[in-house]
Amino acid sequence: MSTPLSIGTVDDIEEGEAKVIPGDENGTGNDIAIFHAEDGNFYALDDTCTHEDASLADGWIEGTEVECPVHSAKFCLKAGTALCMPATIAARTHKVEVNGEELLLHPNVDAIA
Ligand code: FES
């Protein structure tokens, strides 16, 4: 079990928005995007689209999905599943915990265990 990383408060990310925790800060070497989904919950995926080199944090959140800004593949924020072409590979999920007002990221811990 990894040590959770404090990444700010729930007020730091508006609903429908995302923020990136750089790879050198989160310890995985890969940028991780934290999404505040339209169901009110927070989810984390590797920020780089599994199709090509695009930031999912720059995409569009709809419900509990994010659409890649480059070729419009969609990913499930809960499970990372690629929901439509051109992406066929799931995005890696990371567990996000809300502790009061604080957001905690568990890098490399799957959101759905
Ligand atoms: S780079 Fe994301 S769908 Fe192509």
Short mmCIF file of N, CA, C and O and ligand atoms in Angstrom, two decimals:
data_model
loop_
_atom_site.label_atom_id
_atom_site.label_comp_id
_atom_site.label_asym_id
_atom_site.label_seq_id
_atom_site.Cartn_x
_atom_site.Cartn_y
_atom_site.Cartn_z
N MET A 1 0.86 -1.20 0.00
CA MET A 1 0.00 0.00 0.00
C MET A 1 0.88 1.24 0.00
O MET A 1 1.78 1.36 0.81
N SER A 2 0.62 2.14 -0.93
CA SER A 2 1.44 3.34 -1.02
C SER A 2 0.96 4.38 -0.01
O SER A 2 -0.15 4.31 0.49
N THR A 3 1.83 5.32 0.28
CA THR A 3 1.45 6.41 1.16
C THR A 3 0.63 7.40 0.36
O THR A 3 1.04 7.81 -0.72
N PRO A 4 -0.54 7.80 0.87
CA PRO A 4 -1.33 8.77 0.11
C PRO A 4 -0.65 10.13 0.06
O PRO A 4 0.08 10.51 0.98
N LEU A 5 -0.92 10.81 -1.02
CA LEU A 5 -0.31 12.11 -1.28
C LEU A 5 -1.39 13.17 -1.13
O LEU A 5 -2.45 13.06 -1.77
N SER A 6 -1.15 14.18 -0.30
CA SER A 6 -2.10 15.28 -0.18
C SER A 6 -1.99 16.15 -1.43
O SER A 6 -0.91 16.64 -1.76
N ILE A 7 -3.11 16.33 -2.13
CA ILE A 7 -3.05 17.09 -3.40
C ILE A 7 -3.96 18.31 -3.37
O ILE A 7 -4.33 18.82 -4.42
N GLY A 8 -4.29 18.78 -2.18
CA GLY A 8 -5.09 20.00 -2.08
C GLY A 8 -6.45 19.71 -1.48
O GLY A 8 -6.64 18.70 -0.81
N THR A 9 -7.38 20.61 -1.74
CA THR A 9 -8.72 20.47 -1.16
C THR A 9 -9.75 20.32 -2.26
O THR A 9 -9.48 20.59 -3.43
N VAL A 10 -10.95 19.91 -1.85
CA VAL A 10 -12.03 19.70 -2.81
C VAL A 10 -12.38 20.99 -3.56
O VAL A 10 -12.89 20.94 -4.68
N ASP A 11 -12.11 22.14 -2.95
CA ASP A 11 -12.42 23.41 -3.61
C ASP A 11 -11.41 23.79 -4.69
O ASP A 11 -11.63 24.74 -5.43
N ASP A 12 -10.31 23.05 -4.77
CA ASP A 12 -9.28 23.39 -5.76
C ASP A 12 -9.69 23.02 -7.18
O ASP A 12 -9.11 23.53 -8.15
N ILE A 13 -10.62 22.07 -7.32
CA ILE A 13 -11.01 21.61 -8.66
C ILE A 13 -12.53 21.75 -8.79
O ILE A 13 -13.29 21.05 -8.14
N GLU A 14 -12.95 22.68 -9.64
CA GLU A 14 -14.39 22.87 -9.88
C GLU A 14 -14.99 21.62 -10.51
O GLU A 14 -14.29 20.90 -11.23
N GLU A 15 -16.28 21.40 -10.28
CA GLU A 15 -16.95 20.28 -10.94
C GLU A 15 -16.86 20.48 -12.46
O GLU A 15 -17.06 21.58 -12.96
N GLY A 16 -16.49 19.41 -13.16
CA GLY A 16 -16.33 19.49 -14.62
C GLY A 16 -14.93 19.88 -15.03
O GLY A 16 -14.66 20.04 -16.22
N GLU A 17 -14.03 20.05 -14.06
CA GLU A 17 -12.65 20.45 -14.36
C GLU A 17 -11.69 19.37 -13.87
O GLU A 17 -12.07 18.41 -13.19
N ALA A 18 -10.42 19.55 -14.22
CA ALA A 18 -9.39 18.57 -13.83
C ALA A 18 -8.10 19.30 -13.53
O ALA A 18 -7.90 20.44 -13.96
N LYS A 19 -7.24 18.64 -12.78
CA LYS A 19 -5.91 19.19 -12.52
C LYS A 19 -4.90 18.07 -12.62
O LYS A 19 -5.21 16.91 -12.36
N VAL A 20 -3.68 18.43 -13.03
CA VAL A 20 -2.63 17.44 -13.25
C VAL A 20 -1.64 17.46 -12.10
O VAL A 20 -1.19 18.53 -11.68
N ILE A 21 -1.32 16.26 -11.59
CA ILE A 21 -0.24 16.12 -10.62
C ILE A 21 0.94 15.52 -11.39
O ILE A 21 0.88 14.37 -11.83
N PRO A 22 2.00 16.32 -11.59
CA PRO A 22 3.12 15.86 -12.42
C PRO A 22 3.75 14.57 -11.90
O PRO A 22 3.75 14.30 -10.69
N GLY A 23 4.30 13.81 -12.83
CA GLY A 23 4.89 12.52 -12.50
C GLY A 23 5.99 12.60 -11.45
O GLY A 23 6.13 11.69 -10.63
N ASP A 24 6.77 13.68 -11.46
CA ASP A 24 7.85 13.79 -10.48
C ASP A 24 7.31 14.15 -9.09
O ASP A 24 7.99 13.97 -8.09
N GLU A 25 6.07 14.64 -9.02
CA GLU A 25 5.46 14.92 -7.71
C GLU A 25 4.68 13.72 -7.18
O GLU A 25 4.64 13.49 -5.97
N ASN A 26 4.06 12.96 -8.10
CA ASN A 26 3.23 11.85 -7.62
C ASN A 26 4.04 10.56 -7.46
O ASN A 26 3.53 9.57 -6.95
N GLY A 27 5.29 10.58 -7.93
CA GLY A 27 6.19 9.45 -7.70
C GLY A 27 6.07 8.31 -8.69
O GLY A 27 6.83 7.35 -8.62
N THR A 28 5.15 8.40 -9.65
CA THR A 28 5.00 7.32 -10.62
C THR A 28 5.81 7.56 -11.90
O THR A 28 5.99 6.65 -12.70
N GLY A 29 6.23 8.81 -12.11
CA GLY A 29 6.92 9.15 -13.35
C GLY A 29 5.94 9.51 -14.46
O GLY A 29 6.35 10.03 -15.50
N ASN A 30 4.65 9.25 -14.25
CA ASN A 30 3.62 9.61 -15.23
C ASN A 30 2.71 10.66 -14.63
O ASN A 30 2.30 10.55 -13.47
N ASP A 31 2.36 11.65 -15.44
CA ASP A 31 1.41 12.66 -14.96
C ASP A 31 0.07 11.98 -14.67
O ASP A 31 -0.37 11.09 -15.41
N ILE A 32 -0.57 12.40 -13.59
CA ILE A 32 -1.89 11.86 -13.22
C ILE A 32 -2.88 13.02 -13.22
O ILE A 32 -2.62 14.08 -12.65
N ALA A 33 -4.03 12.80 -13.89
CA ALA A 33 -5.09 13.81 -13.93
C ALA A 33 -6.13 13.49 -12.87
O ALA A 33 -6.59 12.35 -12.76
N ILE A 34 -6.50 14.51 -12.10
CA ILE A 34 -7.55 14.38 -11.09
C ILE A 34 -8.79 15.07 -11.65
O ILE A 34 -8.74 16.27 -11.97
N PHE A 35 -9.87 14.35 -11.77
CA PHE A 35 -11.10 14.88 -12.36
C PHE A 35 -12.16 15.06 -11.29
O PHE A 35 -12.36 14.17 -10.45
N HIS A 36 -12.88 16.18 -11.34
CA HIS A 36 -14.06 16.38 -10.50
C HIS A 36 -15.26 16.15 -11.41
O HIS A 36 -15.62 17.02 -12.21
N ALA A 37 -15.79 14.96 -11.32
CA ALA A 37 -16.84 14.54 -12.26
C ALA A 37 -18.18 15.16 -11.92
O ALA A 37 -18.38 15.71 -10.82
N GLU A 38 -19.11 15.04 -12.86
CA GLU A 38 -20.43 15.64 -12.69
C GLU A 38 -21.30 14.86 -11.71
O GLU A 38 -22.43 15.28 -11.42
N ASP A 39 -20.81 13.71 -11.21
CA ASP A 39 -21.53 13.03 -10.12
C ASP A 39 -21.06 13.55 -8.76
O ASP A 39 -21.47 13.04 -7.73
N GLY A 40 -20.16 14.54 -8.79
CA GLY A 40 -19.67 15.15 -7.55
C GLY A 40 -18.43 14.48 -6.98
O GLY A 40 -17.84 14.99 -6.04
N ASN A 41 -18.06 13.34 -7.55
CA ASN A 41 -16.90 12.60 -7.03
C ASN A 41 -15.62 12.95 -7.78
O ASN A 41 -15.65 13.54 -8.86
N PHE A 42 -14.50 12.55 -7.18
CA PHE A 42 -13.18 12.79 -7.75
C PHE A 42 -12.60 11.46 -8.22
O PHE A 42 -12.70 10.45 -7.53
N TYR A 43 -11.98 11.50 -9.41
CA TYR A 43 -11.38 10.30 -9.99
C TYR A 43 -10.00 10.67 -10.54
O TYR A 43 -9.76 11.82 -10.89
N ALA A 44 -9.13 9.66 -10.63
CA ALA A 44 -7.79 9.91 -11.17
C ALA A 44 -7.45 8.87 -12.22
O ALA A 44 -7.67 7.68 -12.04
N LEU A 45 -6.92 9.36 -13.33
CA LEU A 45 -6.41 8.51 -14.41
C LEU A 45 -5.03 9.00 -14.80
O LEU A 45 -4.72 10.19 -14.64
N ASP A 46 -4.21 8.10 -15.37
CA ASP A 46 -3.00 8.58 -16.01
C ASP A 46 -3.43 9.67 -17.00
O ASP A 46 -4.41 9.50 -17.74
N ASP A 47 -2.68 10.79 -17.02
CA ASP A 47 -3.13 11.93 -17.81
C ASP A 47 -2.98 11.70 -19.31
O ASP A 47 -3.71 12.30 -20.10
N THR A 48 -2.04 10.88 -19.71
CA THR A 48 -1.78 10.71 -21.15
C THR A 48 -2.77 9.72 -21.75
O THR A 48 -2.90 8.59 -21.29
N CYS A 49 -3.45 10.15 -22.80
CA CYS A 49 -4.40 9.30 -23.52
C CYS A 49 -3.67 8.04 -23.98
O CYS A 49 -2.49 8.08 -24.35
N THR A 50 -4.39 6.90 -23.98
CA THR A 50 -3.75 5.64 -24.40
C THR A 50 -3.70 5.52 -25.92
O THR A 50 -3.12 4.57 -26.43
N HIS A 51 -4.28 6.47 -26.64
CA HIS A 51 -4.23 6.41 -28.11
C HIS A 51 -2.96 7.07 -28.61
O HIS A 51 -2.15 6.44 -29.28
N GLU A 52 -2.80 8.36 -28.33
CA GLU A 52 -1.58 9.08 -28.68
C GLU A 52 -1.27 10.02 -27.53
O GLU A 52 -1.82 9.90 -26.46
N ASP A 53 -0.40 10.97 -27.81
CA ASP A 53 0.10 11.84 -26.75
C ASP A 53 -0.80 13.05 -26.55
O ASP A 53 -0.58 14.09 -27.16
N ALA A 54 -1.83 12.89 -25.73
CA ALA A 54 -2.72 14.01 -25.41
C ALA A 54 -3.01 13.98 -23.93
O ALA A 54 -3.02 12.93 -23.30
N SER A 55 -3.27 15.17 -23.37
CA SER A 55 -3.60 15.28 -21.95
C SER A 55 -5.11 15.12 -21.76
O SER A 55 -5.89 15.93 -22.27
N LEU A 56 -5.51 14.09 -21.03
CA LEU A 56 -6.95 13.90 -20.77
C LEU A 56 -7.50 15.02 -19.90
O LEU A 56 -8.69 15.33 -19.97
N ALA A 57 -6.64 15.63 -19.08
CA ALA A 57 -7.10 16.75 -18.25
C ALA A 57 -7.56 17.93 -19.11
O ALA A 57 -8.34 18.76 -18.65
N ASP A 58 -7.09 17.99 -20.35
CA ASP A 58 -7.51 19.05 -21.27
C ASP A 58 -8.79 18.68 -22.01
O ASP A 58 -9.27 19.45 -22.85
N GLY A 59 -9.31 17.49 -21.74
CA GLY A 59 -10.51 17.03 -22.43
C GLY A 59 -11.78 17.55 -21.78
O GLY A 59 -11.75 18.46 -20.96
N TRP A 60 -12.90 16.93 -22.17
CA TRP A 60 -14.21 17.38 -21.71
C TRP A 60 -14.83 16.30 -20.85
O TRP A 60 -14.91 15.14 -21.25
N ILE A 61 -15.30 16.73 -19.67
CA ILE A 61 -15.95 15.79 -18.76
C ILE A 61 -17.45 15.83 -19.02
O ILE A 61 -18.07 16.91 -19.09
N GLU A 62 -18.03 14.65 -19.18
CA GLU A 62 -19.48 14.52 -19.30
C GLU A 62 -19.91 13.42 -18.37
O GLU A 62 -19.54 12.25 -18.59
N GLY A 63 -20.65 13.77 -17.33
CA GLY A 63 -21.05 12.76 -16.36
C GLY A 63 -19.83 12.19 -15.68
O GLY A 63 -19.06 12.91 -15.03
N THR A 64 -19.61 10.89 -15.86
CA THR A 64 -18.42 10.23 -15.30
C THR A 64 -17.53 9.72 -16.42
O THR A 64 -16.88 8.69 -16.29
N GLU A 65 -17.49 10.47 -17.54
CA GLU A 65 -16.62 10.13 -18.66
C GLU A 65 -15.79 11.35 -19.02
O GLU A 65 -16.19 12.48 -18.75
N VAL A 66 -14.63 11.09 -19.65
CA VAL A 66 -13.84 12.20 -20.19
C VAL A 66 -13.58 11.91 -21.66
O VAL A 66 -13.30 10.77 -22.04
N GLU A 67 -13.70 12.97 -22.46
CA GLU A 67 -13.45 12.84 -23.90
C GLU A 67 -12.10 13.46 -24.21
O GLU A 67 -11.83 14.60 -23.85
N CYS A 68 -11.26 12.69 -24.87
CA CYS A 68 -9.92 13.17 -25.24
C CYS A 68 -10.05 14.37 -26.19
O CYS A 68 -10.85 14.34 -27.12
N PRO A 69 -9.24 15.42 -25.96
CA PRO A 69 -9.37 16.63 -26.78
C PRO A 69 -8.82 16.47 -28.19
O PRO A 69 -9.05 17.32 -29.05
N VAL A 70 -8.09 15.38 -28.47
CA VAL A 70 -7.45 15.27 -29.79
C VAL A 70 -8.29 14.46 -30.79
O VAL A 70 -8.63 14.97 -31.86
N HIS A 71 -8.63 13.22 -30.46
CA HIS A 71 -9.41 12.40 -31.41
C HIS A 71 -10.72 11.90 -30.82
O HIS A 71 -11.33 10.98 -31.35
N SER A 72 -11.10 12.46 -29.68
CA SER A 72 -12.44 12.24 -29.11
C SER A 72 -12.72 10.84 -28.56
O SER A 72 -13.89 10.46 -28.41
N ALA A 73 -11.69 10.06 -28.27
CA ALA A 73 -11.95 8.81 -27.54
C ALA A 73 -12.50 9.18 -26.17
O ALA A 73 -12.18 10.23 -25.62
N LYS A 74 -13.35 8.30 -25.64
CA LYS A 74 -13.92 8.55 -24.31
C LYS A 74 -13.46 7.46 -23.34
O LYS A 74 -13.33 6.30 -23.73
N PHE A 75 -13.24 7.87 -22.11
CA PHE A 75 -12.81 6.95 -21.06
C PHE A 75 -13.74 7.07 -19.87
O PHE A 75 -14.18 8.18 -19.51
N CYS A 76 -14.02 5.93 -19.25
CA CYS A 76 -14.78 5.91 -18.00
C CYS A 76 -13.86 6.40 -16.88
O CYS A 76 -12.77 5.84 -16.68
N LEU A 77 -14.30 7.42 -16.15
CA LEU A 77 -13.46 7.94 -15.08
C LEU A 77 -13.37 6.98 -13.90
O LEU A 77 -12.41 6.99 -13.15
N LYS A 78 -14.39 6.14 -13.73
CA LYS A 78 -14.39 5.22 -12.60
C LYS A 78 -13.44 4.05 -12.80
O LYS A 78 -12.73 3.65 -11.88
N ALA A 79 -13.46 3.48 -14.03
CA ALA A 79 -12.70 2.25 -14.27
C ALA A 79 -11.57 2.42 -15.28
O ALA A 79 -10.75 1.51 -15.45
N GLY A 80 -11.52 3.57 -15.96
CA GLY A 80 -10.48 3.81 -16.95
C GLY A 80 -10.77 3.19 -18.30
O GLY A 80 -10.01 3.39 -19.25
N THR A 81 -11.86 2.46 -18.42
CA THR A 81 -12.19 1.74 -19.65
C THR A 81 -12.27 2.68 -20.85
O THR A 81 -12.86 3.77 -20.75
N ALA A 82 -11.68 2.25 -21.98
CA ALA A 82 -11.83 2.99 -23.23
C ALA A 82 -13.22 2.68 -23.77
O ALA A 82 -13.56 1.52 -24.01
N LEU A 83 -14.05 3.71 -23.96
CA LEU A 83 -15.46 3.50 -24.30
C LEU A 83 -15.73 3.60 -25.78
O LEU A 83 -16.79 3.18 -26.24
N CYS A 84 -14.82 4.21 -26.55
CA CYS A 84 -15.03 4.29 -27.99
C CYS A 84 -13.70 4.51 -28.69
O CYS A 84 -12.72 4.91 -28.07
N MET A 85 -13.71 4.24 -29.99
CA MET A 85 -12.53 4.42 -30.81
C MET A 85 -12.16 5.90 -30.86
O MET A 85 -13.04 6.74 -30.71
N PRO A 86 -10.89 6.22 -31.14
CA PRO A 86 -9.83 5.31 -31.55
C PRO A 86 -9.06 4.66 -30.40
O PRO A 86 -8.16 3.88 -30.66
N ALA A 87 -9.37 4.95 -29.16
CA ALA A 87 -8.64 4.31 -28.06
C ALA A 87 -9.20 2.91 -27.82
O ALA A 87 -10.42 2.70 -27.86
N THR A 88 -8.32 1.95 -27.59
CA THR A 88 -8.75 0.58 -27.31
C THR A 88 -8.18 0.07 -25.99
O THR A 88 -8.56 -1.00 -25.53
N ILE A 89 -7.26 0.83 -25.42
CA ILE A 89 -6.59 0.42 -24.19
C ILE A 89 -7.09 1.29 -23.04
O ILE A 89 -7.19 2.52 -23.18
N ALA A 90 -7.40 0.66 -21.93
CA ALA A 90 -7.90 1.40 -20.76
C ALA A 90 -6.81 2.32 -20.22
O ALA A 90 -5.61 2.04 -20.31
N ALA A 91 -7.26 3.42 -19.62
CA ALA A 91 -6.34 4.31 -18.91
C ALA A 91 -6.19 3.80 -17.48
O ALA A 91 -7.15 3.30 -16.89
N ARG A 92 -5.01 3.90 -16.95
CA ARG A 92 -4.77 3.43 -15.59
C ARG A 92 -5.49 4.32 -14.58
O ARG A 92 -5.41 5.55 -14.65
N THR A 93 -6.15 3.69 -13.63
CA THR A 93 -6.83 4.45 -12.58
C THR A 93 -5.94 4.52 -11.34
O THR A 93 -5.06 3.67 -11.14
N HIS A 94 -6.20 5.51 -10.52
CA HIS A 94 -5.54 5.67 -9.21
C HIS A 94 -6.63 6.07 -8.21
O HIS A 94 -7.52 6.85 -8.54
N LYS A 95 -6.51 5.54 -7.02
CA LYS A 95 -7.52 5.82 -6.00
C LYS A 95 -7.42 7.26 -5.49
O LYS A 95 -6.32 7.74 -5.19
N VAL A 96 -8.57 7.92 -5.39
CA VAL A 96 -8.65 9.25 -4.77
C VAL A 96 -9.56 9.13 -3.55
O VAL A 96 -10.63 8.53 -3.62
N GLU A 97 -9.11 9.71 -2.46
CA GLU A 97 -9.87 9.67 -1.20
C GLU A 97 -10.17 11.10 -0.78
O GLU A 97 -9.32 11.98 -0.94
N VAL A 98 -11.37 11.32 -0.30
CA VAL A 98 -11.71 12.63 0.25
C VAL A 98 -11.77 12.49 1.76
O VAL A 98 -12.54 11.69 2.29
N ASN A 99 -10.92 13.25 2.44
CA ASN A 99 -10.84 13.19 3.89
C ASN A 99 -11.23 14.57 4.43
O ASN A 99 -10.40 15.47 4.50
N GLY A 100 -12.52 14.73 4.73
CA GLY A 100 -13.00 16.06 5.08
C GLY A 100 -12.96 16.92 3.83
O GLY A 100 -13.63 16.62 2.85
N GLU A 101 -12.15 17.97 3.85
CA GLU A 101 -11.99 18.84 2.69
C GLU A 101 -10.75 18.48 1.87
O GLU A 101 -10.56 18.98 0.76
N GLU A 102 -9.92 17.58 2.42
CA GLU A 102 -8.64 17.28 1.79
C GLU A 102 -8.78 16.18 0.73
O GLU A 102 -9.50 15.20 0.92
N LEU A 103 -8.05 16.36 -0.37
CA LEU A 103 -7.98 15.33 -1.41
C LEU A 103 -6.69 14.55 -1.25
O LEU A 103 -5.60 15.15 -1.19
N LEU A 104 -6.82 13.24 -1.19
CA LEU A 104 -5.65 12.37 -1.07
C LEU A 104 -5.59 11.47 -2.30
O LEU A 104 -6.58 10.83 -2.67
N LEU A 105 -4.41 11.40 -2.91
CA LEU A 105 -4.19 10.54 -4.07
C LEU A 105 -3.35 9.35 -3.63
O LEU A 105 -2.35 9.51 -2.93
N HIS A 106 -3.79 8.16 -4.04
CA HIS A 106 -3.01 6.94 -3.79
C HIS A 106 -2.41 6.51 -5.13
O HIS A 106 -3.05 5.73 -5.87
N PRO A 107 -1.23 7.03 -5.49
CA PRO A 107 -0.65 6.68 -6.78
C PRO A 107 -0.42 5.17 -6.88
O PRO A 107 0.02 4.52 -5.93
N ASN A 108 -0.75 4.62 -8.05
CA ASN A 108 -0.56 3.20 -8.36
C ASN A 108 -1.47 2.27 -7.57
O ASN A 108 -1.25 1.06 -7.58
N VAL A 109 -2.48 2.82 -6.89
CA VAL A 109 -3.49 1.95 -6.26
C VAL A 109 -4.74 2.07 -7.12
O VAL A 109 -5.28 3.15 -7.29
N ASP A 110 -5.18 0.95 -7.69
CA ASP A 110 -6.35 0.97 -8.57
C ASP A 110 -7.56 1.54 -7.83
O ASP A 110 -7.79 1.23 -6.67
N ALA A 111 -8.33 2.35 -8.55
CA ALA A 111 -9.52 2.96 -7.95
C ALA A 111 -10.52 1.88 -7.56
O ALA A 111 -11.21 2.00 -6.55
N ILE A 112 -10.64 0.86 -8.38
CA ILE A 112 -11.59 -0.22 -8.09
C ILE A 112 -10.78 -1.44 -7.74
O ILE A 112 -10.19 -2.09 -8.60
N ALA A 113 -10.71 -1.72 -6.45
CA ALA A 113 -9.89 -2.85 -6.01
C ALA A 113 -10.75 -4.07 -5.77
O ALA A 113 -11.93 -3.98 -5.59
S1 FES B 1 -4.88 11.13 -28.63
FE1 FES B 1 -6.65 10.68 -27.44
S2 FES B 1 -8.00 9.80 -28.89
FE2 FES B 1 -6.20 10.17 -30.05
#
